[in-house]
PDB file of C-alpha atoms in Angstrom:
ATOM      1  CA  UNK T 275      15.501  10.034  23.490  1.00  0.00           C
ATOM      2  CA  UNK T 276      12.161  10.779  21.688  1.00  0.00           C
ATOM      3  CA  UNK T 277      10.313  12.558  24.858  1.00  0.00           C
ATOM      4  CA  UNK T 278       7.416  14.511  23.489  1.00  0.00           C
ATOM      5  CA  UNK T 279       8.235  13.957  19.993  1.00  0.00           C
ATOM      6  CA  UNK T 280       5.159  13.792  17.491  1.00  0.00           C
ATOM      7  CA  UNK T 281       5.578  10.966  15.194  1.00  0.00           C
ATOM      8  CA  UNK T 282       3.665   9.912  11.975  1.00  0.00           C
ATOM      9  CA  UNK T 283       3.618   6.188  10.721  1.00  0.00           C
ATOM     10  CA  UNK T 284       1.750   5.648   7.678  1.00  0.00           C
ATOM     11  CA  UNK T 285       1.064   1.948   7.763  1.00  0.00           C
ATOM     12  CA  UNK T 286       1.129   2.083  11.579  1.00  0.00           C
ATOM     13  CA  UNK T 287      -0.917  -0.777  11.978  1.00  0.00           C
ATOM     14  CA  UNK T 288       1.087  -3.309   9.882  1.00  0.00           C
ATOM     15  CA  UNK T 289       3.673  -5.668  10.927  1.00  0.00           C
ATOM     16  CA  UNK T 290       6.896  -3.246  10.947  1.00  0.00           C
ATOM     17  CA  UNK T 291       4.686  -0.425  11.808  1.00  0.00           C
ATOM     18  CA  UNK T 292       3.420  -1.714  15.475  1.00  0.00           C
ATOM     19  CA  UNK T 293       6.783  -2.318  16.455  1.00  0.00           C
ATOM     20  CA  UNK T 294       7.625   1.072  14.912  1.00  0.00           C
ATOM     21  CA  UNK T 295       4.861   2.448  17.469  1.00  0.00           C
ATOM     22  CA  UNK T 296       6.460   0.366  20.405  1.00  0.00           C
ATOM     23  CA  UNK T 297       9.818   1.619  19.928  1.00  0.00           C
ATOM     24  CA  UNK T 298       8.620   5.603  20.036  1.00  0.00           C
ATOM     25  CA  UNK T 299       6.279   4.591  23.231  1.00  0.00           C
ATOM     26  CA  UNK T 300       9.493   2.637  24.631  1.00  0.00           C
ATOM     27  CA  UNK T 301      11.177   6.104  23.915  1.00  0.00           C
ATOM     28  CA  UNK T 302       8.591   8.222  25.602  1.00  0.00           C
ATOM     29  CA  UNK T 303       7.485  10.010  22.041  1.00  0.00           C
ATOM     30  CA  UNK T 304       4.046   9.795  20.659  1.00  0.00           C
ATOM     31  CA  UNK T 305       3.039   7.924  18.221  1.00  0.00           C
ATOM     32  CA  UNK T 306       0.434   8.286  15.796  1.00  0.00           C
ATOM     33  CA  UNK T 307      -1.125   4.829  13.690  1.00  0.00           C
ATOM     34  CA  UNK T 308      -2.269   6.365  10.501  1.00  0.00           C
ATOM     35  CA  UNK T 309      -3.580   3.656   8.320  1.00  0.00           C
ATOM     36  CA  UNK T 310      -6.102   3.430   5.784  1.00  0.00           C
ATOM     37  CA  UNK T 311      -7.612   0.404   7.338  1.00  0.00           C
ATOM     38  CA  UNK T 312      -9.805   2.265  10.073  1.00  0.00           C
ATOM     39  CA  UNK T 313     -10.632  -1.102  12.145  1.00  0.00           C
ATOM     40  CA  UNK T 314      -6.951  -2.719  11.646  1.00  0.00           C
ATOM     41  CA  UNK T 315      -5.692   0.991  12.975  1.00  0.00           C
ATOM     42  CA  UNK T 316      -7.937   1.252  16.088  1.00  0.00           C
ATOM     43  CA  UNK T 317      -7.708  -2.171  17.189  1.00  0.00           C
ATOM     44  CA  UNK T 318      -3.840  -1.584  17.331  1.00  0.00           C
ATOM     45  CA  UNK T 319      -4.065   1.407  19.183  1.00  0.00           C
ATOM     46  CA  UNK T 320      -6.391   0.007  21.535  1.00  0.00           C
ATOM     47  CA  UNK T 321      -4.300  -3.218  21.768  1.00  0.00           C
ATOM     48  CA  UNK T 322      -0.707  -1.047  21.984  1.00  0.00           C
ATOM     49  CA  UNK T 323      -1.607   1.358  24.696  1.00  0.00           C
ATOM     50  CA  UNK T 324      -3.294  -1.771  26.959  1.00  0.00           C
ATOM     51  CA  UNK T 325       0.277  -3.493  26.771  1.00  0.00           C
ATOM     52  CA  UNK T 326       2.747  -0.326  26.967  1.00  0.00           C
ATOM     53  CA  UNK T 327       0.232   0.843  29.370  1.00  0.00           C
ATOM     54  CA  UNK T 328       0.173   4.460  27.233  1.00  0.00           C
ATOM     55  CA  UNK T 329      -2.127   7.541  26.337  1.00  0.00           C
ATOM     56  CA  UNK T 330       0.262   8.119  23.583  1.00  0.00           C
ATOM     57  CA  UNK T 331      -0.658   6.616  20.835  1.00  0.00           C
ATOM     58  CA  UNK T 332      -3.021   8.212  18.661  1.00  0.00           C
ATOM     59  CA  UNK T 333      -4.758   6.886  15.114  1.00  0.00           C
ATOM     60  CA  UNK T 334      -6.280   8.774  12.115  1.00  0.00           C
ATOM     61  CA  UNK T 335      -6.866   6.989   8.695  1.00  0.00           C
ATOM     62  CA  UNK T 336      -4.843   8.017   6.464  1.00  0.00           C
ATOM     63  CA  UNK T 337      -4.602   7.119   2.365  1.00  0.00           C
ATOM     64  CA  UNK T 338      -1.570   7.835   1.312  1.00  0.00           C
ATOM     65  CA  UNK T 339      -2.412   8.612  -2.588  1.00  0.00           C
ATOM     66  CA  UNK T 340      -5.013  11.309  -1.783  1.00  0.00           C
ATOM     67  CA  UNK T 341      -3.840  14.635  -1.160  1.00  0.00           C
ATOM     68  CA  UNK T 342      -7.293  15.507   0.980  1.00  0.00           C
ATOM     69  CA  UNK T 343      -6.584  12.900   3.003  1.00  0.00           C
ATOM     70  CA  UNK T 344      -3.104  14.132   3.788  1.00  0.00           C
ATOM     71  CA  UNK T 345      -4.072  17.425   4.311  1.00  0.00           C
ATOM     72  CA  UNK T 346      -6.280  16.169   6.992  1.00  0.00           C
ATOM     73  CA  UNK T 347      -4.186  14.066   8.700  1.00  0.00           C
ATOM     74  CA  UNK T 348      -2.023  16.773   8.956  1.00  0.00           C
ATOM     75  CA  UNK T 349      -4.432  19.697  10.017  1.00  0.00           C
ATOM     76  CA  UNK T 350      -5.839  17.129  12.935  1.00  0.00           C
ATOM     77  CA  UNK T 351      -2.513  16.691  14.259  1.00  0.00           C
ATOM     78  CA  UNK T 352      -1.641  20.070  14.297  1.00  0.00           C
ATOM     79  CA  UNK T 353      -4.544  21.326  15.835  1.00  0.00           C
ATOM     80  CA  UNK T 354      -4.102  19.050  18.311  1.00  0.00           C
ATOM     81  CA  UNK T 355      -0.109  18.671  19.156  1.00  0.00           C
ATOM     82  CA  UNK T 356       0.576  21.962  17.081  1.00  0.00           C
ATOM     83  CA  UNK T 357       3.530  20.089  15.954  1.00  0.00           C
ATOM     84  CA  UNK T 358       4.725  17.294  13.548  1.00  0.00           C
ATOM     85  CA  UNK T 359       7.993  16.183  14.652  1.00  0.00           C
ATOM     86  CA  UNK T 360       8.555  13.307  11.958  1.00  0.00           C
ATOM     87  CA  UNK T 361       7.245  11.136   9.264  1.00  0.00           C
ATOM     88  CA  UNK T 362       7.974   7.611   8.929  1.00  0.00           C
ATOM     89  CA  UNK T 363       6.872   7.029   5.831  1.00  0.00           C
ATOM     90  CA  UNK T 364       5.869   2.769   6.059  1.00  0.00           C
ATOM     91  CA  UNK T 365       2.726   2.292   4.206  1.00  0.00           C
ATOM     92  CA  UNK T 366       3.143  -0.254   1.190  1.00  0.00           C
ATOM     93  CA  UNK T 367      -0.198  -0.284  -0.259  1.00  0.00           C
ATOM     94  CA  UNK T 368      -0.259  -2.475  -3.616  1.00  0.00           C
ATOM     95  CA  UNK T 369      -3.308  -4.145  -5.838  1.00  0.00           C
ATOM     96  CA  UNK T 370      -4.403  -7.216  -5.839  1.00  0.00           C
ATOM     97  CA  UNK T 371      -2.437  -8.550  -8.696  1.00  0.00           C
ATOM     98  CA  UNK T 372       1.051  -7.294  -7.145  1.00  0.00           C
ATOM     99  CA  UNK T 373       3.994 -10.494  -6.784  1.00  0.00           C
ATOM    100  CA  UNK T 374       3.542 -11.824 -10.234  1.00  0.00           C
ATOM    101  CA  UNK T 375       6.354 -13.626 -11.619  1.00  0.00           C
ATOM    102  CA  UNK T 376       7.845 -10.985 -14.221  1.00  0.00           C
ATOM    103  CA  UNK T 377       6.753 -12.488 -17.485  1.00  0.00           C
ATOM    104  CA  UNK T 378       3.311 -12.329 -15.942  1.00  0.00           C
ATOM    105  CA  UNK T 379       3.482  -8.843 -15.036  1.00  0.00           C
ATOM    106  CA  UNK T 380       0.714  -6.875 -16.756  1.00  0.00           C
ATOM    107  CA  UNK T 381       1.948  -3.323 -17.717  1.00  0.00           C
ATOM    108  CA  UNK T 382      -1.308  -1.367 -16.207  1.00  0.00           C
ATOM    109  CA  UNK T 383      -0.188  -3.326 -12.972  1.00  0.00           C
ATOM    110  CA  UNK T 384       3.369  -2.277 -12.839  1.00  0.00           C
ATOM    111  CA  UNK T 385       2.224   1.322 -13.317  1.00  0.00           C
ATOM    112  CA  UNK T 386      -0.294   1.117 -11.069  1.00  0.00           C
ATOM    113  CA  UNK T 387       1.509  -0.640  -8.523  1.00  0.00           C
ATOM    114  CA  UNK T 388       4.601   2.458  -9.156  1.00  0.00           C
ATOM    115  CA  UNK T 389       1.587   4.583  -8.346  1.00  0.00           C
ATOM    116  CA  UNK T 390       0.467   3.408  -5.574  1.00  0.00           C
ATOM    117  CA  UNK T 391       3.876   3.012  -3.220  1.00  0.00           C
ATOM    118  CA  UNK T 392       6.556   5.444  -4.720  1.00  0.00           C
ATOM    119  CA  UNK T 393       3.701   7.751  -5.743  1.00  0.00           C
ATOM    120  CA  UNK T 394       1.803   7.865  -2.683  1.00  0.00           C
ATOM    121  CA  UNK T 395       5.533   8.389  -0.703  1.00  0.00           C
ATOM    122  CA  UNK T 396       5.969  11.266  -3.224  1.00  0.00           C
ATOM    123  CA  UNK T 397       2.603  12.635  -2.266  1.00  0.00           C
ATOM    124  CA  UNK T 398       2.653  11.738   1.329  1.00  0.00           C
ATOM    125  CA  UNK T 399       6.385  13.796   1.574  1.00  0.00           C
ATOM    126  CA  UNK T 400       5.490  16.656  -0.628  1.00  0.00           C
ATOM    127  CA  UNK T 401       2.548  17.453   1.530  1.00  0.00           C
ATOM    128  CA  UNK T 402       4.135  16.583   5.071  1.00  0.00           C
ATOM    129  CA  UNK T 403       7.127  18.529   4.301  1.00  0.00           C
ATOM    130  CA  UNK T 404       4.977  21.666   3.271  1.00  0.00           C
ATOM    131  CA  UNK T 405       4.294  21.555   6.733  1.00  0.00           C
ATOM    132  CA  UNK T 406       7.687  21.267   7.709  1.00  0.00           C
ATOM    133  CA  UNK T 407       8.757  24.533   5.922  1.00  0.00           C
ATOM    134  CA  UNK T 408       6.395  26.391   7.896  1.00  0.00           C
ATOM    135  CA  UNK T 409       7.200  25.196  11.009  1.00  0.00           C
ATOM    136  CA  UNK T 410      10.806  25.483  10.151  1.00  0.00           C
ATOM    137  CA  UNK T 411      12.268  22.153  11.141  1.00  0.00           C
ATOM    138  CA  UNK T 412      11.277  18.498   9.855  1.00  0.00           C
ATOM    139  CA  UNK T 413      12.035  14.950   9.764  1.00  0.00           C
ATOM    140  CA  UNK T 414      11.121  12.071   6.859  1.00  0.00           C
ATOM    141  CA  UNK T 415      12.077   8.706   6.954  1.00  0.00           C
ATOM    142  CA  UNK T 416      11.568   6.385   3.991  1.00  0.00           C
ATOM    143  CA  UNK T 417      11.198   2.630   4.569  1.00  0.00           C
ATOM    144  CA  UNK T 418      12.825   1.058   1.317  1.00  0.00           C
ATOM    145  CA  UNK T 419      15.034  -2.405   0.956  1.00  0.00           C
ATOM    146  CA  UNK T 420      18.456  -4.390   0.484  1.00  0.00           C
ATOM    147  CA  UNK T 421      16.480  -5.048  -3.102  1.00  0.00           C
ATOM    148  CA  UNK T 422      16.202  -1.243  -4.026  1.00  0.00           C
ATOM    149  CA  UNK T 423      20.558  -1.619  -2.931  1.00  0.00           C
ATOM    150  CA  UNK T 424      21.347  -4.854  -4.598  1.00  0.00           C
ATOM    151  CA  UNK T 425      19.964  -7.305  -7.125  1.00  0.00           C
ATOM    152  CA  UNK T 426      17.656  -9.886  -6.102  1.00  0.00           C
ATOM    153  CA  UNK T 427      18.977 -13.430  -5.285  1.00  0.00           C
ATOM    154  CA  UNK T 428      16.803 -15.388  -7.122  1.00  0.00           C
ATOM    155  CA  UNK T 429      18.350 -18.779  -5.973  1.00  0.00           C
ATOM    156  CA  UNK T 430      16.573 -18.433  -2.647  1.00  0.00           C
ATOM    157  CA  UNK T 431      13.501 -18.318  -3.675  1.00  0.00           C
ATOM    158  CA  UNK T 432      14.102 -22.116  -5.981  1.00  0.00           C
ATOM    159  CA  UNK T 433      11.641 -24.691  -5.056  1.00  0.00           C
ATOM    160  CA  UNK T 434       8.935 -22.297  -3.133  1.00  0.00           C
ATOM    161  CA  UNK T 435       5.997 -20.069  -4.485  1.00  0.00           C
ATOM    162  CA  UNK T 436       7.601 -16.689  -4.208  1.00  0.00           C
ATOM    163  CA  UNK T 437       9.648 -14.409  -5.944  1.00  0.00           C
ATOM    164  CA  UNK T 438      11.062 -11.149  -5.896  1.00  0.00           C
ATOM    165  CA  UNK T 439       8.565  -8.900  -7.679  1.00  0.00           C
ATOM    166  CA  UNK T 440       9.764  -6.457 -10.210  1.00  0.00           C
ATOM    167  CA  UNK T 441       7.498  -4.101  -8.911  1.00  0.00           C
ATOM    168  CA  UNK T 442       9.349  -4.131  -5.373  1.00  0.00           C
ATOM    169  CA  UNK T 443      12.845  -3.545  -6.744  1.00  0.00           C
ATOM    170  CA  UNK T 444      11.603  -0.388  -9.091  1.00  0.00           C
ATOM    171  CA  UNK T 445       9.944   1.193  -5.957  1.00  0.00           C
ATOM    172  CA  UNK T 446      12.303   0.461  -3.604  1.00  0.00           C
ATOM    173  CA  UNK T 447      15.456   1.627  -5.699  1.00  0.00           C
ATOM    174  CA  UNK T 448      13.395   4.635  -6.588  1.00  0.00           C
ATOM    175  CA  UNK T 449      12.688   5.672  -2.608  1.00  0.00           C
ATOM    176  CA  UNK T 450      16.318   5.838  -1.937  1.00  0.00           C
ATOM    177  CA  UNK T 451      16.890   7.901  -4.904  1.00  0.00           C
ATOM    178  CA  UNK T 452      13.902  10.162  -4.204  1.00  0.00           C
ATOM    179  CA  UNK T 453      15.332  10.195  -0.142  1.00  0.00           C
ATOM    180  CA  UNK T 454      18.292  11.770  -1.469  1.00  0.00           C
ATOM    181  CA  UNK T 455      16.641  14.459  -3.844  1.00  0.00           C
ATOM    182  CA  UNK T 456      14.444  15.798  -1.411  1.00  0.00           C
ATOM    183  CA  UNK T 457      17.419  16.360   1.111  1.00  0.00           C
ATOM    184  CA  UNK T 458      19.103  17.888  -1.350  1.00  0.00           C
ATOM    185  CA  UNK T 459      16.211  20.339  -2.550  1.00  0.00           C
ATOM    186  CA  UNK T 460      15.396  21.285   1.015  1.00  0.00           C
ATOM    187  CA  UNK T 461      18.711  22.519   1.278  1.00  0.00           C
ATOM    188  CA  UNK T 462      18.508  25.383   4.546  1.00  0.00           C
ATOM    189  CA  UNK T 463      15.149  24.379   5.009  1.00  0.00           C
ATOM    190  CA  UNK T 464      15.824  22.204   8.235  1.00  0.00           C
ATOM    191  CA  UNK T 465      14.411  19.101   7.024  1.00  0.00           C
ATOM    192  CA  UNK T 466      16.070  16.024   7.027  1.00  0.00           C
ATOM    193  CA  UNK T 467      15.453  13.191   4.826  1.00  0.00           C
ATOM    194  CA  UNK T 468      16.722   9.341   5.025  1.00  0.00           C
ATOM    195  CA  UNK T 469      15.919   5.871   4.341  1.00  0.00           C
ATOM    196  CA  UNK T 470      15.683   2.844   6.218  1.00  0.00           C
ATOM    197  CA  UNK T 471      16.824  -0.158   3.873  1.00  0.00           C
ATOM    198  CA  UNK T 472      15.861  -3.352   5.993  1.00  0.00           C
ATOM    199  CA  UNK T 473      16.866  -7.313   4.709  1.00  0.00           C
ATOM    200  CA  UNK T 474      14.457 -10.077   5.077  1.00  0.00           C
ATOM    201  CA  UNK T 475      11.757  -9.762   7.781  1.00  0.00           C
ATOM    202  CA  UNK T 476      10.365 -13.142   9.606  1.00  0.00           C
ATOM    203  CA  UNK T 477       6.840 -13.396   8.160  1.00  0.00           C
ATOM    204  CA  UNK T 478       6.250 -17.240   8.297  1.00  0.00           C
ATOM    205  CA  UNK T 479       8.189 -18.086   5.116  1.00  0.00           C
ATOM    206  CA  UNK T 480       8.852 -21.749   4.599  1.00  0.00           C
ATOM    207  CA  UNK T 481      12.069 -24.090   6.559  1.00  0.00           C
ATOM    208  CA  UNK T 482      13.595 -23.977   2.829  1.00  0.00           C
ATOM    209  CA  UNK T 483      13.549 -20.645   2.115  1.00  0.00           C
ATOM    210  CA  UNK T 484      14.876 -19.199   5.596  1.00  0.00           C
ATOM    211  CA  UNK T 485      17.939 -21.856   5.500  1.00  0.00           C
ATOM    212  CA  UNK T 486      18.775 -20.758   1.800  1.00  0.00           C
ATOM    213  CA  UNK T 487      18.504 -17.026   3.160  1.00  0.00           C
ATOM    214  CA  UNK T 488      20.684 -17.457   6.131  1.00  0.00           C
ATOM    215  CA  UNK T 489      23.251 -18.905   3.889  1.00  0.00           C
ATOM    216  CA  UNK T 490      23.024 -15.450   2.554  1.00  0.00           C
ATOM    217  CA  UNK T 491      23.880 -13.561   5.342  1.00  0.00           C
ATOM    218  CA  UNK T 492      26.751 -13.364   8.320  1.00  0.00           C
ATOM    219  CA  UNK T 493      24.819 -14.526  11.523  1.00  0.00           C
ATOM    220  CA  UNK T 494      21.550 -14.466  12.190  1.00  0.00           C
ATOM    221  CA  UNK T 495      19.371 -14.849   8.587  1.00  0.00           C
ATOM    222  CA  UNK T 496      16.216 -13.664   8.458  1.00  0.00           C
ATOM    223  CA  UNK T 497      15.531 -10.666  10.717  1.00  0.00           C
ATOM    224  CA  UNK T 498      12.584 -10.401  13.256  1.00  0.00           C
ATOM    225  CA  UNK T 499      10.459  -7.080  12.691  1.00  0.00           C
ATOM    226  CA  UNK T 500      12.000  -5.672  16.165  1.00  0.00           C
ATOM    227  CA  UNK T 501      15.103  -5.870  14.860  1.00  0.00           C
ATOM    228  CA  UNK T 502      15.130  -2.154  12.778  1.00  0.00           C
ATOM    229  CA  UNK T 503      13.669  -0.739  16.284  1.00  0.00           C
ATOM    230  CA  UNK T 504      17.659   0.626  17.034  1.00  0.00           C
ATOM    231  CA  UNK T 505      17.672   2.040  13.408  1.00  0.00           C
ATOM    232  CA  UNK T 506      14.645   3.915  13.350  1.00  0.00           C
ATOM    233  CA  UNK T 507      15.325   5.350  17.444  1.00  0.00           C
ATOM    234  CA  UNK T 508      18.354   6.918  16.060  1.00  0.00           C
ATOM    235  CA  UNK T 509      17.243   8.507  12.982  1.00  0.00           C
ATOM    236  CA  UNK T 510      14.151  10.415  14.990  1.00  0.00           C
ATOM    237  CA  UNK T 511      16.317  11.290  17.844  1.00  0.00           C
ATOM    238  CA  UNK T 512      18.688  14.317  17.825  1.00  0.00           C
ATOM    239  CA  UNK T 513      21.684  11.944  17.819  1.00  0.00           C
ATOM    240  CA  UNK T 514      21.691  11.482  14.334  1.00  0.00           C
ATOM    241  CA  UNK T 515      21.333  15.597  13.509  1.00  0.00           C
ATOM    242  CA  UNK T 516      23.345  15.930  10.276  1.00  0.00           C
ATOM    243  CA  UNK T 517      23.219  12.158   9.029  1.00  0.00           C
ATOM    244  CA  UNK T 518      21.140  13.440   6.191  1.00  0.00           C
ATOM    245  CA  UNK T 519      20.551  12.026   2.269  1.00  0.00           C
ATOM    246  CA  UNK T 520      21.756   8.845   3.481  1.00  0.00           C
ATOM    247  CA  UNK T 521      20.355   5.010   3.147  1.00  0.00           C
ATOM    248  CA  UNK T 522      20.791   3.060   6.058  1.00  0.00           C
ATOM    249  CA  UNK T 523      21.037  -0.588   5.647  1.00  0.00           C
ATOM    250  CA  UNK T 524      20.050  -3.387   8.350  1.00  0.00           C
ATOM    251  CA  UNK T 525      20.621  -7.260   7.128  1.00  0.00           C
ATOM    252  CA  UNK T 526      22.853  -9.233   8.434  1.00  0.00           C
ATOM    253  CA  UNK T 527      25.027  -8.883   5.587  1.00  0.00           C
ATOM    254  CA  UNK T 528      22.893 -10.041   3.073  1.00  0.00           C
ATOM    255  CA  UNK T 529      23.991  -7.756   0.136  1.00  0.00           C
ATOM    256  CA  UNK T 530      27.498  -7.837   0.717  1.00  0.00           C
TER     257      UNK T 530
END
């Protein structure tokens, strides 16, 4: 489905991003980790290609808000592969006061925290599809959420510590809007841009919370991180050719 296929995954080494890796190995394309965490990064490689018993996964460190970092990233892999088949664009960097309740929101955080995600994904798909043009032919895939679709559902989060950051729902919204104005403006270019909108992922969250959550959806509730694995096949393979400018959403129902 994916055989030789180069494919980028900023935040590679994270929790969707390994099984992002596993599902391009399972599909015999390559993967490449590119994380800002050097360690994290080559630890999962090293981990990865032990279990899938593979020589193709690759790492580079990556930071997504610095355009020499980019560039890079991308002149290693092309030197190397001399081709980029796809970006999954994955990474959700934030600072360390991201997840405040909104009244406690500082504004230099929000606009920091803006910076950081939908910026860097501006950055990271403004230089990867440069590349693209050249080569003629491209692929990006933006990682957003149900909560950039619908609002948030406060009433699952009663009686626990978390919430549904502000922060999340401007950045996420935004990605799906900025999926479908860069497929528009690289009209005849041959580059194809969508989003991945994904519900709840299973991340140890408390008894209370998951029941309230399942209530929520049709079947199954919370999702496990393999779960997008289908999604994500069929927007890198050739199947999905002309599905283009288009948010797809996996969660059980949840925003209906």
């Amino acid at each position: 489905m994916l055989k030789d296929k180069v494919i980028v995954i900023t935040g590679g080494a994270g929790l969707i991003g390994k099984e992002f890796v596993k599902s391009i190995i399972e599909n015999n394309g390559i993967a490449i980790i590119a994380d800002i965490n050097e360690q994290i990064g080559l630890d999962v490689k090293e981990n990865l290609s032990k279990e899938l018993n593979t020589k193709n996964i690759d790492f580079i460190q990556l930071d997504i808000t610095s355009k020499e970092s980019l560039n890079k990233c991308i002149n290693y892999l092309d030197k190397k592969y001399k081709k980029i088949d796809a970006l999954v664009n994955n990474a959700y960097p934030r600072n360390k006061n991201y997840g405040r309740h909104f009244f406690d929101v500082e504004y230099e955080d929000f606009i920091q925290n803006l910076g950081l995600n939908l910026g860097g994904y501006f950055l990271t798909s403004q230089c990867f599809s440069k590349y693209f043009k050249k080569q003629s032919y491209g692929n990006i895939i933006n990682i957003s959420s149900i909560y950039g679709v619908v609002a948030p559902k406060f009433e699952v989060y009663e009686n626990t510590s978390m919430t549904m950051p502000v922060e999340y729902a401007a950045i996420k919204s935004g990605l799906i809007h900025l999926t479908k104005y860069m497929a528009r403006y690289f009209k005849g270019m041959n580059i194809k841009v969508n989003a991945l909108s994904p519900g709840g992922i299973l991340d140890k969250q408390p008894e209370s919370f998951l029941e309230k959550y399942k209530e929520k959806c049709l079947n199954k509730g919370m999702l496990e991180n393999s779960d997008l694995k289908g999604t994500l096949v069929y927007l890198l393979s050739d199947m999905s050719k002309y599905v283009n400018g288009q948010n797809i959403i996996v969660d059980d129902g949840f925003s209906l």
